[in-house]
Amino acid sequence: MKSTFGTLPLAVALHAAGALADGTGFIGAGKTLYNPTCAFACRNVIRNCKLLCTPEDTGSANHGTAHNPVTTPPDCFVKDPAFLRTMAICIDTYCPLSNNPSIDLIEDYWASHLGTGTLGNYKYVPAISYHDALAAGRADEQKLASGSNTTEDHSQQEDHSSHGSKRLRVRQFMTEAGPIVNSSLPIIKARAPLNVTSFIAPADWQKQYFGMYDFETNENGHTAYTLAIMLIAIFLPVPLSLLRFVPGLATSRAWSSFQSALINPAVYGKRHREPVAGAVGLVPTRGQTMYIFLISLLNLVFLLAPYVYHQPQSTFPSRQAQELSIIGNRAGVMAMGNVVALFLFAARNNFLLWVTDWSYSTYLLLHRWLGYWAVFHTVLHSLMLWMYYRTYGNYEAELVRDYWIWGIVATVAVVAIFPSSLLIVRQKLYEFFLVAHVLLALLFIIGYYYHIWYVYTYNWGYEIYAFMAAGIWATDRLFRLVRIGFRGYRTATVSLVQGTDSEYLRIDIDNTQLGEGVAYLTFPTLGWRFWESHPFSVAYNSSEVNETEPSTPPSPTAENKEAAVTEKAVSASSDNGSKKRTTAFYARVRDGVTGKLAKRAVAGAASLGVVVDGPYHHSGDVTTQLKQCTNILYIAGGVGITALLPFARRLTTPSQLFWATRKAGLSDSVKAALTALPSSVEVETTVGQRLDLDVILEKALGTADGGPLGIVVCGPAGMADHVRHKVVQLTRNGSGTRPYVLVDEAFGW
């Protein structure tokens, strides 16, 4: 079958180039390794036997793989009579007693794999067909048998029509221990010269069969479990989010009670958005924890899932060696299943944001947990294969091979991602985190790609995971560039909000009207890191408010010579009588980009070039649920008001908006936007003191006949966590009698 992940053009083109006689896709999902295994086992016994056409001086020529070298070239295998007859006799002897392949499959194997072995290639055409080689081999066997006074039933040697019926040839009989084969042909051993038609001993064939059967069966398991992890991680949010379309669910008191018990609370304590123990990390909600638990359980179960073991066999000298190799390999493949999902979850253009009601902050949280498993599996893969080659292989030889070196590169890169992505680093050194995160992630993908390529090129599908992850990353960047190109290069007027002691700044982008959501702004002339983009919530467009901002005096300082003196008359008519089209953003001044912007505007409004990517709907599709509510309660703190204004403008449901700000200047600056809200929204602004959240929530949720209540909160982490905890508490103790929908509007890294 075709790979379900061949949708990326690059992946298709590169992968199709390596697909020959063994299918397309992953091993076990479109590709086969040893099919039929019985025939591959025959060839593996004699692939290193010296044939009459094997070159005397092979030098460094290798027609196999690095781990399984072969000195005989493919065109020699397909024309050597002794090899062809020996192979035909072996296939005819053992295949009916093993997996009993069809004659069509055997003929396809004969046409595609005799010359090359594991990887099929129809280029090397056998000198004679399977039927002719078998007839010639039988004739050789009959001559030897006749010379030793052994009689045979010639009627069973005329054709191969009885193949696959499991009816034993005269040279075979069964015991409880398995097949015992009797033949007059000489027994051929591995690496011995093969000059005449020979017979492969049952013990030699059985070891090869067990080794190859185990290897392919376990590889099929690697693929199945990895695809399961990847697909469940990606698509599980979709059916869970479909619950929002169930009629009456949002108005159900039982559903609100269920959410208050198992979905909305932090898994322990009261903190969710506010870091615990300083800046150690964030506590997920119980709903997020259930997803994390399921994915973690599947990662463990699939890693330890049943494997196939047979001993003795040709591939591994002991069960301990086999376990080190196959569990280590499964860990390596499963790491990439997690990687594909986490690349998608980190993308701004993640399609799940459009089809589910999960927020971007939730997907970033899950991105980190998938990352933990990717690191775990990668390290486990490296450790177990290191132990395997140290104990059972040639470690010194492996250490200098290109695939091993690139594997080390990938492992070091993914391990380095962990400390550089800790919450304290993201908070204190965001620019460093962002650059390090992208570079290390790309180095990991490049390292993985070459780790695979130097061993398998494009033969066995492992590279598809790298193509998928890289394709997601590149597609996301392409969509960003398209959005940026559509918006063009704009001018932003940056000013400090008066009356806030330089604590807040305002950004007005000229000649644009953005939709609601989060826009990523890049200021190329702000510093040498011209590529950095930072998220800002769209507060409003000039077409949505009626405001006039007084002119700002020019800057007297030399460093602000480029600052333009701008008279902000957003709603007033300009000289030509047209209204100026702008989009406004607000931000609290902190370190980083907002601090740099504040310095530019310290002596007056400054004009800067800006590139806009967005806006994005990082809240997920929550409108469906909020529209089912009879009332909506908006709770904002500080610049969190900017994220709630679009909700209040769009939804016509009777609403109350409570906003607390420490600075009166911010309230004055946003006053026009509040005034422009629909009459269905009641606004209460508190300056210099905190909102009495307990009273507000108790009153809103305590109305027995009020219908479902939408609660949308955006503000400091402590305030948002207090609202979450109080809503859950009121519902669980019975004080909150109304069903509710809780939306925590936050942007979290």
Short mmCIF file of N, CA, C and O in Angstrom, two decimals, residues 449-497:
data_model
loop_
_atom_site.label_atom_id
_atom_site.label_comp_id
_atom_site.label_asym_id
_atom_site.label_seq_id
_atom_site.Cartn_x
_atom_site.Cartn_y
_atom_site.Cartn_z
N TYR A 449 18.67 12.58 9.80
CA TYR A 449 18.60 12.29 8.37
C TYR A 449 19.88 11.60 7.89
O TYR A 449 19.83 10.55 7.24
N TYR A 450 21.04 12.17 8.22
CA TYR A 450 22.29 11.58 7.76
C TYR A 450 22.61 10.29 8.51
O TYR A 450 23.26 9.39 7.97
N HIS A 451 22.16 10.18 9.74
CA HIS A 451 22.31 8.92 10.48
C HIS A 451 21.63 7.79 9.71
O HIS A 451 22.16 6.68 9.63
N ILE A 452 20.46 8.07 9.14
CA ILE A 452 19.74 7.07 8.36
C ILE A 452 20.34 6.92 6.96
O ILE A 452 20.56 5.80 6.47
N TRP A 453 20.64 8.04 6.33
CA TRP A 453 21.07 7.99 4.93
C TRP A 453 22.37 7.22 4.74
O TRP A 453 22.51 6.47 3.77
N TYR A 454 23.32 7.40 5.65
CA TYR A 454 24.61 6.73 5.49
C TYR A 454 24.51 5.22 5.69
O TYR A 454 25.46 4.50 5.37
N VAL A 455 23.39 4.72 6.20
CA VAL A 455 23.21 3.28 6.35
C VAL A 455 22.25 2.74 5.30
O VAL A 455 22.52 1.73 4.65
N TYR A 456 21.12 3.43 5.09
CA TYR A 456 20.06 2.88 4.27
C TYR A 456 19.73 3.71 3.03
O TYR A 456 18.90 3.28 2.22
N THR A 457 20.34 4.86 2.85
CA THR A 457 19.94 5.85 1.84
C THR A 457 18.42 6.02 1.92
O THR A 457 17.89 6.32 2.98
N TYR A 458 17.69 5.80 0.81
CA TYR A 458 16.23 5.94 0.84
C TYR A 458 15.53 4.59 0.68
O TYR A 458 14.45 4.50 0.12
N ASN A 459 16.15 3.54 1.20
CA ASN A 459 15.66 2.20 0.92
C ASN A 459 14.53 1.72 1.83
O ASN A 459 13.66 0.97 1.38
N TRP A 460 14.53 2.13 3.10
CA TRP A 460 13.62 1.47 4.04
C TRP A 460 12.65 2.41 4.75
O TRP A 460 11.98 2.01 5.69
N GLY A 461 12.55 3.65 4.31
CA GLY A 461 11.48 4.51 4.78
C GLY A 461 11.73 5.25 6.07
O GLY A 461 10.92 6.10 6.46
N TYR A 462 12.84 4.99 6.75
CA TYR A 462 13.09 5.70 8.01
C TYR A 462 13.24 7.20 7.78
O TYR A 462 12.95 8.00 8.67
N GLU A 463 13.70 7.55 6.59
CA GLU A 463 13.92 8.96 6.29
C GLU A 463 12.62 9.75 6.20
O GLU A 463 12.62 10.98 6.29
N ILE A 464 11.49 9.05 6.03
CA ILE A 464 10.22 9.75 5.86
C ILE A 464 9.89 10.58 7.10
O ILE A 464 9.31 11.66 6.99
N TYR A 465 10.24 10.08 8.28
CA TYR A 465 9.97 10.84 9.49
C TYR A 465 10.68 12.19 9.47
O TYR A 465 10.12 13.21 9.86
N ALA A 466 11.93 12.19 9.00
CA ALA A 466 12.66 13.45 8.90
C ALA A 466 12.01 14.37 7.87
O ALA A 466 11.90 15.59 8.09
N PHE A 467 11.57 13.80 6.73
CA PHE A 467 10.90 14.61 5.72
C PHE A 467 9.61 15.20 6.26
O PHE A 467 9.26 16.35 5.97
N MET A 468 8.87 14.43 7.04
CA MET A 468 7.61 14.93 7.58
C MET A 468 7.85 16.07 8.56
O MET A 468 7.18 17.11 8.50
N ALA A 469 8.79 15.89 9.49
CA ALA A 469 9.08 16.94 10.47
C ALA A 469 9.60 18.19 9.76
O ALA A 469 9.15 19.31 10.03
N ALA A 470 10.56 17.99 8.84
CA ALA A 470 11.11 19.14 8.11
C ALA A 470 10.04 19.78 7.24
O ALA A 470 10.00 21.01 7.08
N GLY A 471 9.15 18.96 6.67
CA GLY A 471 8.08 19.51 5.84
C GLY A 471 7.11 20.37 6.63
O GLY A 471 6.66 21.41 6.16
N ILE A 472 6.78 19.92 7.84
CA ILE A 472 5.91 20.72 8.70
C ILE A 472 6.57 22.05 9.04
O ILE A 472 5.95 23.12 8.96
N TRP A 473 7.84 21.99 9.39
CA TRP A 473 8.58 23.21 9.76
C TRP A 473 8.65 24.16 8.56
O TRP A 473 8.38 25.36 8.68
N ALA A 474 9.00 23.62 7.39
CA ALA A 474 9.15 24.47 6.21
C ALA A 474 7.81 25.02 5.74
O ALA A 474 7.72 26.19 5.33
N THR A 475 6.75 24.21 5.81
CA THR A 475 5.43 24.68 5.40
C THR A 475 4.94 25.80 6.30
O THR A 475 4.36 26.79 5.83
N ASP A 476 5.17 25.64 7.60
CA ASP A 476 4.78 26.69 8.54
C ASP A 476 5.50 27.99 8.21
O ASP A 476 4.89 29.07 8.18
N ARG A 477 6.81 27.90 7.93
CA ARG A 477 7.57 29.11 7.57
C ARG A 477 7.11 29.69 6.24
O ARG A 477 7.07 30.91 6.07
N LEU A 478 6.75 28.82 5.31
CA LEU A 478 6.26 29.31 4.02
C LEU A 478 4.96 30.09 4.20
O LEU A 478 4.79 31.18 3.63
N PHE A 479 4.05 29.55 4.99
CA PHE A 479 2.80 30.26 5.25
C PHE A 479 3.05 31.59 5.94
O PHE A 479 2.37 32.58 5.67
N ARG A 480 4.03 31.61 6.82
CA ARG A 480 4.38 32.88 7.48
C ARG A 480 4.85 33.90 6.45
O ARG A 480 4.45 35.07 6.50
N LEU A 481 5.73 33.46 5.54
CA LEU A 481 6.24 34.38 4.53
C LEU A 481 5.12 34.89 3.63
O LEU A 481 5.12 36.06 3.23
N VAL A 482 4.18 34.01 3.31
CA VAL A 482 3.05 34.44 2.48
C VAL A 482 2.23 35.50 3.21
O VAL A 482 1.84 36.52 2.63
N ARG A 483 1.98 35.27 4.50
CA ARG A 483 1.23 36.26 5.29
C ARG A 483 1.99 37.59 5.34
O ARG A 483 1.41 38.66 5.19
N ILE A 484 3.30 37.48 5.59
CA ILE A 484 4.11 38.69 5.67
C ILE A 484 4.12 39.42 4.33
O ILE A 484 3.99 40.66 4.27
N GLY A 485 4.27 38.67 3.25
CA GLY A 485 4.26 39.29 1.94
C GLY A 485 2.94 39.96 1.63
O GLY A 485 2.89 41.02 1.00
N PHE A 486 1.85 39.36 2.09
CA PHE A 486 0.54 39.95 1.87
C PHE A 486 0.40 41.26 2.63
O PHE A 486 -0.17 42.23 2.12
N ARG A 487 0.94 41.30 3.85
CA ARG A 487 0.84 42.53 4.66
C ARG A 487 1.81 43.60 4.18
O ARG A 487 1.51 44.79 4.25
N GLY A 488 2.98 43.16 3.73
CA GLY A 488 3.97 44.13 3.28
C GLY A 488 4.72 44.78 4.44
O GLY A 488 4.49 44.46 5.61
N TYR A 489 5.61 45.67 4.08
CA TYR A 489 6.42 46.37 5.07
C TYR A 489 5.66 47.62 5.52
O TYR A 489 5.31 48.47 4.70
N ARG A 490 5.39 47.71 6.80
CA ARG A 490 4.58 48.79 7.34
C ARG A 490 5.40 49.69 8.26
O ARG A 490 6.54 49.40 8.59
N THR A 491 4.74 50.78 8.66
CA THR A 491 5.35 51.70 9.63
C THR A 491 4.58 51.63 10.94
O THR A 491 3.34 51.71 10.94
N ALA A 492 5.31 51.46 12.01
CA ALA A 492 4.70 51.41 13.34
C ALA A 492 5.09 52.66 14.12
O ALA A 492 6.26 53.05 14.15
N THR A 493 4.10 53.27 14.74
CA THR A 493 4.35 54.40 15.63
C THR A 493 4.29 53.89 17.06
O THR A 493 3.26 53.40 17.52
N VAL A 494 5.42 54.00 17.75
CA VAL A 494 5.54 53.48 19.11
C VAL A 494 5.57 54.65 20.08
O VAL A 494 6.37 55.59 19.92
N SER A 495 4.71 54.58 21.08
CA SER A 495 4.67 55.67 22.08
C SER A 495 4.40 55.09 23.45
O SER A 495 3.75 54.04 23.59
N LEU A 496 4.95 55.76 24.45
CA LEU A 496 4.66 55.38 25.83
C LEU A 496 3.28 55.91 26.21
O LEU A 496 2.91 57.04 25.86
N VAL A 497 2.52 55.09 26.90
CA VAL A 497 1.18 55.51 27.32
C VAL A 497 1.33 56.54 28.45
O VAL A 497 1.97 56.26 29.46
#
